[in-house]
Amino acid sequence: MIKKKLYNIGVILFLTFIASAYYSTKLKHSYLNMGKDSPTLTHSTPLNERGSIKYITSKQDKNLKIFRIMIPAIFILSVIFLYKGGIPFNTRAGLDKKQ
């Protein structure tokens, strides 16, 4: 029963990881499109994307930093919960386990 709950939490966390990664990518691209080419008083933080530098606000940069910390943490937690929930990461898709 506990393993099933851990497995369900792991699946929910992994789906949250995928959704957060997708949303942060869309957010970064929208910030790139709205960014300024030269720094202003409000747009003073540089955002470098493949050699293209745009200037964004410090609030937008703070949002991106939160996602850069949150996404790997969610992924690590999901892997831990899935492992504790019973997904055999070190076997051939569970075929080696004896019933």
Short mmCIF file of C-alpha atoms in Angstrom, two decimals:
data_model
loop_
_atom_site.label_atom_id
_atom_site.label_comp_id
_atom_site.label_asym_id
_atom_site.label_seq_id
_atom_site.Cartn_x
_atom_site.Cartn_y
_atom_site.Cartn_z
CA MET A 1 0.00 0.00 0.00
CA ILE A 2 2.80 2.42 0.89
CA LYS A 3 4.75 1.48 -2.25
CA LYS A 4 1.68 2.23 -4.38
CA LYS A 5 1.37 5.68 -2.79
CA LEU A 6 5.06 6.38 -3.34
CA TYR A 7 4.72 5.26 -6.95
CA ASN A 8 1.69 7.53 -7.49
CA ILE A 9 3.51 10.50 -5.96
CA GLY A 10 6.49 9.77 -8.22
CA VAL A 11 4.29 9.69 -11.32
CA ILE A 12 2.61 12.97 -10.34
CA LEU A 13 6.00 14.58 -9.70
CA PHE A 14 7.34 13.35 -13.04
CA LEU A 15 4.32 14.77 -14.87
CA THR A 16 4.85 18.03 -12.98
CA PHE A 17 8.49 17.98 -14.12
CA ILE A 18 7.45 17.64 -17.78
CA ALA A 19 4.83 20.38 -17.50
CA SER A 20 7.26 22.73 -15.70
CA ALA A 21 9.97 22.17 -18.29
CA TYR A 22 7.51 22.91 -21.11
CA TYR A 23 6.14 26.02 -19.38
CA SER A 24 9.60 27.40 -18.57
CA THR A 25 10.65 26.96 -22.21
CA LYS A 26 7.57 28.85 -23.39
CA LEU A 27 8.17 31.53 -20.75
CA LYS A 28 11.81 31.98 -21.78
CA HIS A 29 10.85 32.33 -25.44
CA SER A 30 8.19 34.89 -24.60
CA TYR A 31 10.75 36.84 -22.54
CA LEU A 32 13.14 36.71 -25.50
CA ASN A 33 10.47 38.05 -27.82
CA MET A 34 9.51 40.85 -25.41
CA GLY A 35 13.11 41.70 -24.48
CA LYS A 36 14.90 44.84 -25.59
CA ASP A 37 18.00 44.88 -27.78
CA SER A 38 19.73 47.50 -25.65
CA PRO A 39 19.58 47.99 -21.88
CA THR A 40 17.11 50.48 -20.42
CA LEU A 41 16.28 51.44 -16.85
CA THR A 42 13.77 48.61 -16.46
CA HIS A 43 15.27 46.06 -18.88
CA SER A 44 18.77 45.75 -17.48
CA THR A 45 19.39 41.99 -17.07
CA PRO A 46 20.97 40.28 -20.10
CA LEU A 47 19.48 37.01 -21.33
CA ASN A 48 21.77 35.15 -23.72
CA GLU A 49 20.18 32.57 -25.99
CA ARG A 50 22.57 31.06 -28.55
CA GLY A 51 24.47 34.29 -29.03
CA SER A 52 21.37 36.50 -29.19
CA ILE A 53 21.37 38.86 -26.22
CA LYS A 54 18.13 40.45 -25.10
CA TYR A 55 17.62 42.54 -21.99
CA ILE A 56 14.82 41.57 -19.62
CA THR A 57 13.56 42.92 -16.32
CA SER A 58 14.93 41.67 -13.01
CA LYS A 59 11.49 40.20 -12.17
CA GLN A 60 11.56 38.11 -15.36
CA ASP A 61 15.09 36.96 -14.56
CA LYS A 62 14.00 35.98 -11.06
CA ASN A 63 11.15 33.89 -12.52
CA LEU A 64 13.58 32.06 -14.79
CA LYS A 65 16.00 31.42 -11.89
CA ILE A 66 13.19 29.88 -9.85
CA PHE A 67 12.45 27.48 -12.70
CA ARG A 68 16.14 26.63 -13.10
CA ILE A 69 16.22 25.51 -9.47
CA MET A 70 12.75 23.96 -9.28
CA ILE A 71 12.84 21.74 -12.40
CA PRO A 72 15.90 19.60 -11.47
CA ALA A 73 14.66 19.32 -7.87
CA ILE A 74 11.28 18.00 -9.06
CA PHE A 75 13.01 15.53 -11.38
CA ILE A 76 15.26 14.20 -8.60
CA LEU A 77 12.31 13.86 -6.23
CA SER A 78 10.27 12.02 -8.86
CA VAL A 79 13.09 9.55 -9.48
CA ILE A 80 13.46 8.93 -5.74
CA PHE A 81 9.73 8.36 -5.26
CA LEU A 82 9.51 6.11 -8.32
CA TYR A 83 12.47 4.07 -7.10
CA LYS A 84 11.00 3.73 -3.61
CA GLY A 85 7.64 2.91 -5.18
CA GLY A 86 9.00 -0.12 -6.92
CA ILE A 87 10.23 0.77 -10.40
CA PRO A 88 13.26 -1.46 -10.98
CA PHE A 89 15.83 0.89 -12.53
CA ASN A 90 18.62 -1.67 -12.47
CA THR A 91 16.88 -4.63 -14.14
CA ARG A 92 15.68 -5.37 -17.64
CA ALA A 93 12.27 -3.66 -17.32
CA GLY A 94 11.38 -5.84 -14.36
CA LEU A 95 11.82 -9.11 -16.25
CA ASP A 96 14.50 -10.37 -13.88
CA LYS A 97 12.31 -10.12 -10.80
CA LYS A 98 10.90 -13.35 -9.48
CA GLN A 99 7.22 -13.34 -8.72
#
